[in-house]
Amino acid sequence: MQIDEAIEKSILEVQKLRRAYTRILDDELSSDKEIEDTLELEDMIRLVGTLEAAYNHLLAAKTTGMLYCVYKHLSYALILAGEVGTEVGPIYTIMSLLTNGKIKPCSSCENDRKS
């Protein structure tokens, strides 16, 4: 796959993932129930922001071809997704796509990616 195609596909995947986490965050914040783990909530807010930054850098990469900041934001998103207890497979899928398979998930994350 050409890098231009990988960037276009990654833009859609990051956008989809960011929207999913935004819905989860919105549901949590609009709920009447007591928020038990504020650290997890803070990490979810950071995750949404980090995915937004990756998205914006992917848009810029369409013209510049520079992906360094995208990798940086996606790496941080991996950590945050782990902290909030969600699967990291989709983030690895995006990273693998952008690196032509050079960055791959471990076997455990690969199982997350397939499910």
PDB file of C-alpha atoms in Angstrom:
ATOM      1  CA  MET A   1       0.000   0.000   0.000  1.00  0.00           C
ATOM      2  CA  GLN A   2       1.288   3.452  -0.873  1.00  0.00           C
ATOM      3  CA  ILE A   3       1.870   5.912   1.969  1.00  0.00           C
ATOM      4  CA  ASP A   4      -0.832   8.266   0.629  1.00  0.00           C
ATOM      5  CA  GLU A   5      -3.365   5.444   0.815  1.00  0.00           C
ATOM      6  CA  ALA A   6      -2.148   4.479   4.284  1.00  0.00           C
ATOM      7  CA  ILE A   7      -2.541   8.063   5.497  1.00  0.00           C
ATOM      8  CA  GLU A   8      -6.067   8.325   4.070  1.00  0.00           C
ATOM      9  CA  LYS A   9      -7.113   5.027   5.648  1.00  0.00           C
ATOM     10  CA  SER A  10      -5.464   5.981   8.955  1.00  0.00           C
ATOM     11  CA  ILE A  11      -7.332   9.286   9.013  1.00  0.00           C
ATOM     12  CA  LEU A  12     -10.620   7.390   8.859  1.00  0.00           C
ATOM     13  CA  GLU A  13      -9.535   4.846  11.474  1.00  0.00           C
ATOM     14  CA  VAL A  14      -8.283   7.481  13.943  1.00  0.00           C
ATOM     15  CA  GLN A  15     -11.452   9.495  13.443  1.00  0.00           C
ATOM     16  CA  LYS A  16     -13.611   6.416  14.082  1.00  0.00           C
ATOM     17  CA  LEU A  17     -11.629   5.509  17.195  1.00  0.00           C
ATOM     18  CA  ARG A  18     -11.679   9.071  18.540  1.00  0.00           C
ATOM     19  CA  ARG A  19     -15.438   9.266  18.073  1.00  0.00           C
ATOM     20  CA  ALA A  20     -15.948   5.958  19.893  1.00  0.00           C
ATOM     21  CA  TYR A  21     -13.899   7.148  22.878  1.00  0.00           C
ATOM     22  CA  THR A  22     -15.687  10.502  22.812  1.00  0.00           C
ATOM     23  CA  ARG A  23     -19.046   8.721  23.076  1.00  0.00           C
ATOM     24  CA  ILE A  24     -17.787   6.660  26.019  1.00  0.00           C
ATOM     25  CA  LEU A  25     -16.475   9.804  27.704  1.00  0.00           C
ATOM     26  CA  ASP A  26     -19.695  11.700  27.045  1.00  0.00           C
ATOM     27  CA  ASP A  27     -21.778   8.847  28.456  1.00  0.00           C
ATOM     28  CA  GLU A  28     -19.633   8.770  31.580  1.00  0.00           C
ATOM     29  CA  LEU A  29     -19.770  12.532  32.112  1.00  0.00           C
ATOM     30  CA  SER A  30     -23.509  12.814  31.483  1.00  0.00           C
ATOM     31  CA  SER A  31     -24.361   9.886  33.759  1.00  0.00           C
ATOM     32  CA  ASP A  32     -25.981  10.490  37.122  1.00  0.00           C
ATOM     33  CA  LYS A  33     -23.850   7.843  38.764  1.00  0.00           C
ATOM     34  CA  GLU A  34     -20.907   8.715  40.954  1.00  0.00           C
ATOM     35  CA  ILE A  35     -17.605   8.701  39.097  1.00  0.00           C
ATOM     36  CA  GLU A  36     -15.485   6.254  41.029  1.00  0.00           C
ATOM     37  CA  ASP A  37     -12.167   6.525  39.248  1.00  0.00           C
ATOM     38  CA  THR A  38     -11.352  10.110  38.345  1.00  0.00           C
ATOM     39  CA  LEU A  39      -7.836   9.139  37.228  1.00  0.00           C
ATOM     40  CA  GLU A  40      -9.294   6.806  34.624  1.00  0.00           C
ATOM     41  CA  LEU A  41     -11.633   9.591  33.498  1.00  0.00           C
ATOM     42  CA  GLU A  42      -8.691  11.998  33.188  1.00  0.00           C
ATOM     43  CA  ASP A  43      -6.830   9.419  31.108  1.00  0.00           C
ATOM     44  CA  MET A  44      -9.886   9.028  28.867  1.00  0.00           C
ATOM     45  CA  ILE A  45      -9.952  12.806  28.328  1.00  0.00           C
ATOM     46  CA  ARG A  46      -6.237  12.711  27.477  1.00  0.00           C
ATOM     47  CA  LEU A  47      -6.831   9.781  25.114  1.00  0.00           C
ATOM     48  CA  VAL A  48      -9.502  11.672  23.177  1.00  0.00           C
ATOM     49  CA  GLY A  49      -7.211  14.714  22.959  1.00  0.00           C
ATOM     50  CA  THR A  50      -4.248  12.611  21.870  1.00  0.00           C
ATOM     51  CA  LEU A  51      -6.282  10.950  19.143  1.00  0.00           C
ATOM     52  CA  GLU A  52      -7.442  14.400  18.011  1.00  0.00           C
ATOM     53  CA  ALA A  53      -3.802  15.497  17.791  1.00  0.00           C
ATOM     54  CA  ALA A  54      -2.919  12.359  15.789  1.00  0.00           C
ATOM     55  CA  TYR A  55      -5.844  13.089  13.475  1.00  0.00           C
ATOM     56  CA  ASN A  56      -4.724  16.685  12.911  1.00  0.00           C
ATOM     57  CA  HIS A  57      -1.151  15.583  12.216  1.00  0.00           C
ATOM     58  CA  LEU A  58      -2.418  12.952   9.774  1.00  0.00           C
ATOM     59  CA  LEU A  59      -4.296  15.679   7.912  1.00  0.00           C
ATOM     60  CA  ALA A  60      -1.084  17.700   7.742  1.00  0.00           C
ATOM     61  CA  ALA A  61       0.858  14.617   6.626  1.00  0.00           C
ATOM     62  CA  LYS A  62      -1.297  14.454   3.512  1.00  0.00           C
ATOM     63  CA  THR A  63       0.700  17.411   2.187  1.00  0.00           C
ATOM     64  CA  THR A  64       3.968  17.154   4.102  1.00  0.00           C
ATOM     65  CA  GLY A  65       4.385  13.383   4.295  1.00  0.00           C
ATOM     66  CA  MET A  66       5.849  13.814   7.791  1.00  0.00           C
ATOM     67  CA  LEU A  67       4.586  11.242  10.262  1.00  0.00           C
ATOM     68  CA  TYR A  68       6.857  11.726  13.289  1.00  0.00           C
ATOM     69  CA  CYS A  69       4.229  13.525  15.368  1.00  0.00           C
ATOM     70  CA  VAL A  70       1.585  11.003  14.325  1.00  0.00           C
ATOM     71  CA  TYR A  71       3.752   8.185  15.707  1.00  0.00           C
ATOM     72  CA  LYS A  72       4.369  10.177  18.879  1.00  0.00           C
ATOM     73  CA  HIS A  73       0.652  10.734  19.494  1.00  0.00           C
ATOM     74  CA  LEU A  74      -0.294   7.160  18.636  1.00  0.00           C
ATOM     75  CA  SER A  75       2.393   5.845  21.010  1.00  0.00           C
ATOM     76  CA  TYR A  76       0.958   7.931  23.822  1.00  0.00           C
ATOM     77  CA  ALA A  77      -2.554   6.771  22.869  1.00  0.00           C
ATOM     78  CA  LEU A  78      -1.376   3.163  23.332  1.00  0.00           C
ATOM     79  CA  ILE A  79      -0.344   3.940  26.900  1.00  0.00           C
ATOM     80  CA  LEU A  80      -3.566   5.793  27.692  1.00  0.00           C
ATOM     81  CA  ALA A  81      -5.773   3.091  26.174  1.00  0.00           C
ATOM     82  CA  GLY A  82      -4.017   0.574  28.405  1.00  0.00           C
ATOM     83  CA  GLU A  83      -4.545   2.814  31.427  1.00  0.00           C
ATOM     84  CA  VAL A  84      -8.293   3.086  30.846  1.00  0.00           C
ATOM     85  CA  GLY A  85      -8.548  -0.652  30.220  1.00  0.00           C
ATOM     86  CA  THR A  86      -9.528  -0.662  26.570  1.00  0.00           C
ATOM     87  CA  GLU A  87      -7.984  -2.710  23.804  1.00  0.00           C
ATOM     88  CA  VAL A  88      -4.913  -1.328  22.089  1.00  0.00           C
ATOM     89  CA  GLY A  89      -5.253  -3.453  18.964  1.00  0.00           C
ATOM     90  CA  PRO A  90      -6.952  -0.747  16.869  1.00  0.00           C
ATOM     91  CA  ILE A  91      -4.130   1.692  17.588  1.00  0.00           C
ATOM     92  CA  TYR A  92      -1.547  -0.917  16.616  1.00  0.00           C
ATOM     93  CA  THR A  93      -3.510  -1.541  13.428  1.00  0.00           C
ATOM     94  CA  ILE A  94      -3.127   2.123  12.498  1.00  0.00           C
ATOM     95  CA  MET A  95       0.579   2.139  13.378  1.00  0.00           C
ATOM     96  CA  SER A  96       1.161  -1.015  11.357  1.00  0.00           C
ATOM     97  CA  LEU A  97      -0.654   0.502   8.405  1.00  0.00           C
ATOM     98  CA  LEU A  98       1.443   3.676   8.503  1.00  0.00           C
ATOM     99  CA  THR A  99       4.744   1.791   8.867  1.00  0.00           C
ATOM    100  CA  ASN A 100       3.986  -0.855   6.253  1.00  0.00           C
ATOM    101  CA  GLY A 101       4.001  -3.523   8.966  1.00  0.00           C
ATOM    102  CA  LYS A 102       7.260  -2.471  10.638  1.00  0.00           C
ATOM    103  CA  ILE A 103       5.458  -1.719  13.903  1.00  0.00           C
ATOM    104  CA  LYS A 104       3.299  -4.651  14.915  1.00  0.00           C
ATOM    105  CA  PRO A 105       1.402  -5.625  18.022  1.00  0.00           C
ATOM    106  CA  CYS A 106       2.619  -8.356  20.311  1.00  0.00           C
ATOM    107  CA  SER A 107       0.627 -11.605  20.222  1.00  0.00           C
ATOM    108  CA  SER A 108      -1.704 -10.445  23.008  1.00  0.00           C
ATOM    109  CA  CYS A 109      -2.457  -7.161  21.270  1.00  0.00           C
ATOM    110  CA  GLU A 110      -2.815  -9.012  17.976  1.00  0.00           C
ATOM    111  CA  ASN A 111      -5.610 -11.035  19.571  1.00  0.00           C
ATOM    112  CA  ASP A 112      -7.297  -7.762  20.624  1.00  0.00           C
ATOM    113  CA  ARG A 113      -6.956  -6.451  17.098  1.00  0.00           C
ATOM    114  CA  LYS A 114      -8.676  -9.496  15.625  1.00  0.00           C
ATOM    115  CA  SER A 115     -11.622  -9.405  18.007  1.00  0.00           C
TER     116      SER A 115
END
